[in-house]
Amino acid sequence: MPADSILQHEIGYFRIYKDPKGIHYIQTRSGAMCVPINAQGDVLFIVEHAPAVGERILTLPAGGIDQGESAETAANREMQEELGYKAIHLNFLGVLHPWTKYLEATIHIFLARELGPSKLEGDEYEVIGTFHYPLNDFETLIQQGRLVDSTTIAALYMTRSFILKQSQNTP
């Protein structure tokens, strides 16, 4: 955030600032997202209502990082709250900054594998559905217009690249 930005409004997790040129932007706390992959190579998507588009969308378990919590812990917690699974192995894939022109947000992306049942109570306002789909074919969901969230799409590409590199380094 520019040092001379001025806070204009705060609501929930969001703060609206005005930069020195008078342009507004939104700031939100850092978050974590995980790409859960089961033993069959399927991505475990969540299906939830997106208020900004007014419909249910495919996305991945994600949420804010609580005070004193690591990004890795937050990713695993969100997966337990939203999917009912916990990962034995989490690999850090990188950081994304979606919609950087008007949003100051940092999302830490993790690959989650070796999943086991573990349910935590979350803060969701509705029942979240699940949808399993092969990682190797997720572009079909994009082409069909069923997968539209840019952060989710980027996380899937990061995941597939990581797994490919890992398989090439394995004797």
Short mmCIF file of C-alpha atoms in Angstrom, two decimals:
data_model
loop_
_atom_site.label_atom_id
_atom_site.label_comp_id
_atom_site.label_asym_id
_atom_site.label_seq_id
_atom_site.Cartn_x
_atom_site.Cartn_y
_atom_site.Cartn_z
CA MET A 1 0.00 0.00 0.00
CA PRO A 2 1.35 3.45 -0.82
CA ALA A 3 2.51 5.12 2.41
CA ASP A 4 0.35 8.17 1.78
CA SER A 5 -2.90 6.32 1.02
CA ILE A 6 -5.93 7.41 3.01
CA LEU A 7 -8.43 5.00 4.55
CA GLN A 8 -11.87 5.84 3.18
CA HIS A 9 -14.07 3.04 4.54
CA GLU A 10 -13.85 -0.29 6.37
CA ILE A 11 -16.37 -3.12 6.26
CA GLY A 12 -15.78 -6.69 7.40
CA TYR A 13 -12.52 -7.99 5.98
CA PHE A 14 -12.21 -5.13 3.51
CA ARG A 15 -10.78 -1.62 3.69
CA ILE A 16 -11.18 0.92 0.92
CA TYR A 17 -8.28 3.31 0.44
CA LYS A 18 -7.62 6.27 -1.83
CA ASP A 19 -4.10 6.66 -3.21
CA PRO A 20 -2.40 10.06 -3.69
CA LYS A 21 -3.85 10.34 -7.21
CA GLY A 22 -7.38 9.86 -5.89
CA ILE A 23 -7.80 6.28 -7.16
CA HIS A 24 -9.64 3.90 -4.83
CA TYR A 25 -8.49 0.35 -4.13
CA ILE A 26 -9.45 -2.41 -1.73
CA GLN A 27 -7.23 -4.06 0.86
CA THR A 28 -7.98 -7.38 2.55
CA ARG A 29 -6.04 -9.64 4.88
CA SER A 30 -3.72 -12.34 3.59
CA GLY A 31 -5.24 -15.68 2.73
CA ALA A 32 -4.38 -19.28 1.98
CA MET A 33 -5.76 -21.62 -0.67
CA CYS A 34 -5.10 -25.29 -1.13
CA VAL A 35 -5.46 -27.59 -4.11
CA PRO A 36 -6.55 -30.92 -2.63
CA ILE A 37 -5.64 -33.89 -4.82
CA ASN A 38 -6.88 -37.37 -3.91
CA ALA A 39 -5.10 -40.67 -4.59
CA GLN A 40 -6.87 -40.95 -7.98
CA GLY A 41 -5.44 -37.62 -9.15
CA ASP A 42 -8.73 -35.75 -8.83
CA VAL A 43 -9.02 -32.19 -7.57
CA LEU A 44 -11.54 -31.83 -4.76
CA PHE A 45 -13.33 -28.61 -5.63
CA ILE A 46 -15.84 -26.90 -3.44
CA VAL A 47 -19.10 -25.60 -4.86
CA GLU A 48 -20.37 -22.51 -3.12
CA HIS A 49 -22.43 -19.40 -3.72
CA ALA A 50 -20.43 -16.39 -4.94
CA PRO A 51 -22.36 -13.25 -3.99
CA ALA A 52 -20.48 -11.10 -6.53
CA VAL A 53 -21.78 -13.16 -9.47
CA GLY A 54 -25.00 -14.42 -7.90
CA GLU A 55 -24.46 -18.10 -8.58
CA ARG A 56 -22.71 -21.19 -7.27
CA ILE A 57 -19.17 -21.60 -8.59
CA LEU A 58 -16.35 -24.13 -8.50
CA THR A 59 -13.45 -23.00 -6.39
CA LEU A 60 -10.89 -24.38 -3.95
CA PRO A 61 -10.77 -24.32 -0.15
CA ALA A 62 -9.47 -20.92 0.88
CA GLY A 63 -9.81 -18.26 3.51
CA GLY A 64 -8.09 -15.70 5.66
CA ILE A 65 -5.04 -16.35 7.76
CA ASP A 66 -5.91 -15.80 11.41
CA GLN A 67 -3.71 -13.75 13.75
CA GLY A 68 -0.68 -15.85 14.78
CA GLU A 69 -1.52 -18.61 12.28
CA SER A 70 0.85 -19.73 9.51
CA ALA A 71 -0.37 -19.80 5.91
CA GLU A 72 0.13 -23.57 5.85
CA THR A 73 -1.99 -24.07 8.98
CA ALA A 74 -4.68 -21.79 7.55
CA ALA A 75 -4.79 -23.75 4.27
CA ASN A 76 -5.24 -27.05 6.10
CA ARG A 77 -7.84 -25.53 8.47
CA GLU A 78 -9.88 -24.13 5.57
CA MET A 79 -9.83 -27.52 3.86
CA GLN A 80 -11.15 -29.16 7.02
CA GLU A 81 -13.88 -26.54 7.39
CA GLU A 82 -14.97 -26.55 3.75
CA LEU A 83 -14.29 -30.12 2.57
CA GLY A 84 -13.98 -32.24 5.71
CA TYR A 85 -10.45 -33.40 4.85
CA LYS A 86 -7.00 -32.77 6.28
CA ALA A 87 -3.75 -33.14 4.32
CA ILE A 88 -0.79 -35.07 5.65
CA HIS A 89 1.44 -33.36 3.08
CA LEU A 90 1.24 -29.72 2.03
CA ASN A 91 3.61 -28.28 -0.56
CA PHE A 92 3.96 -24.52 -0.86
CA LEU A 93 3.48 -23.55 -4.52
CA GLY A 94 3.73 -19.78 -4.40
CA VAL A 95 1.86 -16.55 -3.77
CA LEU A 96 -0.77 -14.93 -5.95
CA HIS A 97 -1.96 -11.32 -5.94
CA PRO A 98 -5.33 -11.30 -7.74
CA TRP A 99 -6.67 -8.22 -9.50
CA THR A 100 -3.59 -6.21 -8.50
CA LYS A 101 -4.72 -2.91 -9.98
CA TYR A 102 -7.57 -2.48 -7.49
CA LEU A 103 -7.05 -5.13 -4.80
CA GLU A 104 -4.24 -5.48 -2.30
CA ALA A 105 -4.42 -9.18 -1.43
CA THR A 106 -1.92 -11.97 -0.93
CA ILE A 107 -2.98 -15.60 -1.34
CA HIS A 108 -0.56 -18.37 -0.40
CA ILE A 109 -1.13 -21.47 -2.56
CA PHE A 110 -0.54 -25.03 -1.33
CA LEU A 111 -0.85 -28.48 -2.87
CA ALA A 112 -2.62 -30.80 -0.42
CA ARG A 113 -2.06 -34.57 -0.69
CA GLU A 114 -2.58 -37.72 1.35
CA LEU A 115 -5.99 -36.59 2.49
CA GLY A 116 -7.83 -38.02 5.46
CA PRO A 117 -11.23 -37.26 6.97
CA SER A 118 -11.19 -34.39 9.46
CA LYS A 119 -14.06 -31.92 9.87
CA LEU A 120 -13.85 -28.57 11.61
CA GLU A 121 -16.70 -26.12 12.12
CA GLY A 122 -16.33 -23.18 9.76
CA ASP A 123 -17.87 -19.77 9.29
CA GLU A 124 -19.69 -20.59 6.05
CA TYR A 125 -23.20 -19.21 5.73
CA GLU A 126 -24.45 -22.07 3.54
CA VAL A 127 -23.80 -25.72 2.83
CA ILE A 128 -20.79 -26.16 0.58
CA GLY A 129 -20.91 -28.85 -2.07
CA THR A 130 -18.01 -30.85 -3.46
CA PHE A 131 -17.02 -31.82 -6.96
CA HIS A 132 -14.17 -34.15 -7.93
CA TYR A 133 -12.51 -33.73 -11.31
CA PRO A 134 -9.22 -34.97 -12.82
CA LEU A 135 -6.39 -32.45 -12.49
CA ASN A 136 -5.11 -33.41 -15.94
CA ASP A 137 -8.35 -32.28 -17.58
CA PHE A 138 -9.33 -29.12 -15.69
CA GLU A 139 -9.08 -26.99 -18.86
CA THR A 140 -12.29 -28.69 -20.03
CA LEU A 141 -14.09 -27.05 -17.10
CA ILE A 142 -12.71 -23.67 -18.20
CA GLN A 143 -13.80 -24.24 -21.81
CA GLN A 144 -17.28 -25.24 -20.60
CA GLY A 145 -17.55 -22.06 -18.54
CA ARG A 146 -17.88 -24.09 -15.33
CA LEU A 147 -14.55 -22.94 -13.86
CA VAL A 148 -14.27 -19.15 -13.89
CA ASP A 149 -12.36 -18.10 -10.75
CA SER A 150 -8.96 -16.79 -11.87
CA THR A 151 -7.14 -17.59 -8.63
CA THR A 152 -8.43 -21.16 -8.72
CA ILE A 153 -7.34 -21.52 -12.34
CA ALA A 154 -3.86 -20.15 -11.60
CA ALA A 155 -3.52 -22.47 -8.58
CA LEU A 156 -4.41 -25.47 -10.77
CA TYR A 157 -1.72 -24.55 -13.33
CA MET A 158 0.80 -24.12 -10.50
CA THR A 159 -0.18 -27.53 -9.12
CA ARG A 160 0.11 -29.35 -12.40
CA SER A 161 3.51 -27.75 -13.07
CA PHE A 162 4.77 -28.72 -9.60
CA ILE A 163 3.62 -32.33 -9.97
CA LEU A 164 5.17 -32.58 -13.46
CA LYS A 165 8.52 -31.26 -12.21
CA GLN A 166 8.38 -33.63 -9.24
CA SER A 167 7.73 -36.64 -11.50
CA GLN A 168 10.65 -35.68 -13.80
CA ASN A 169 13.02 -35.55 -10.81
CA THR A 170 11.93 -38.95 -9.49
CA PRO A 171 14.11 -41.89 -10.66
#
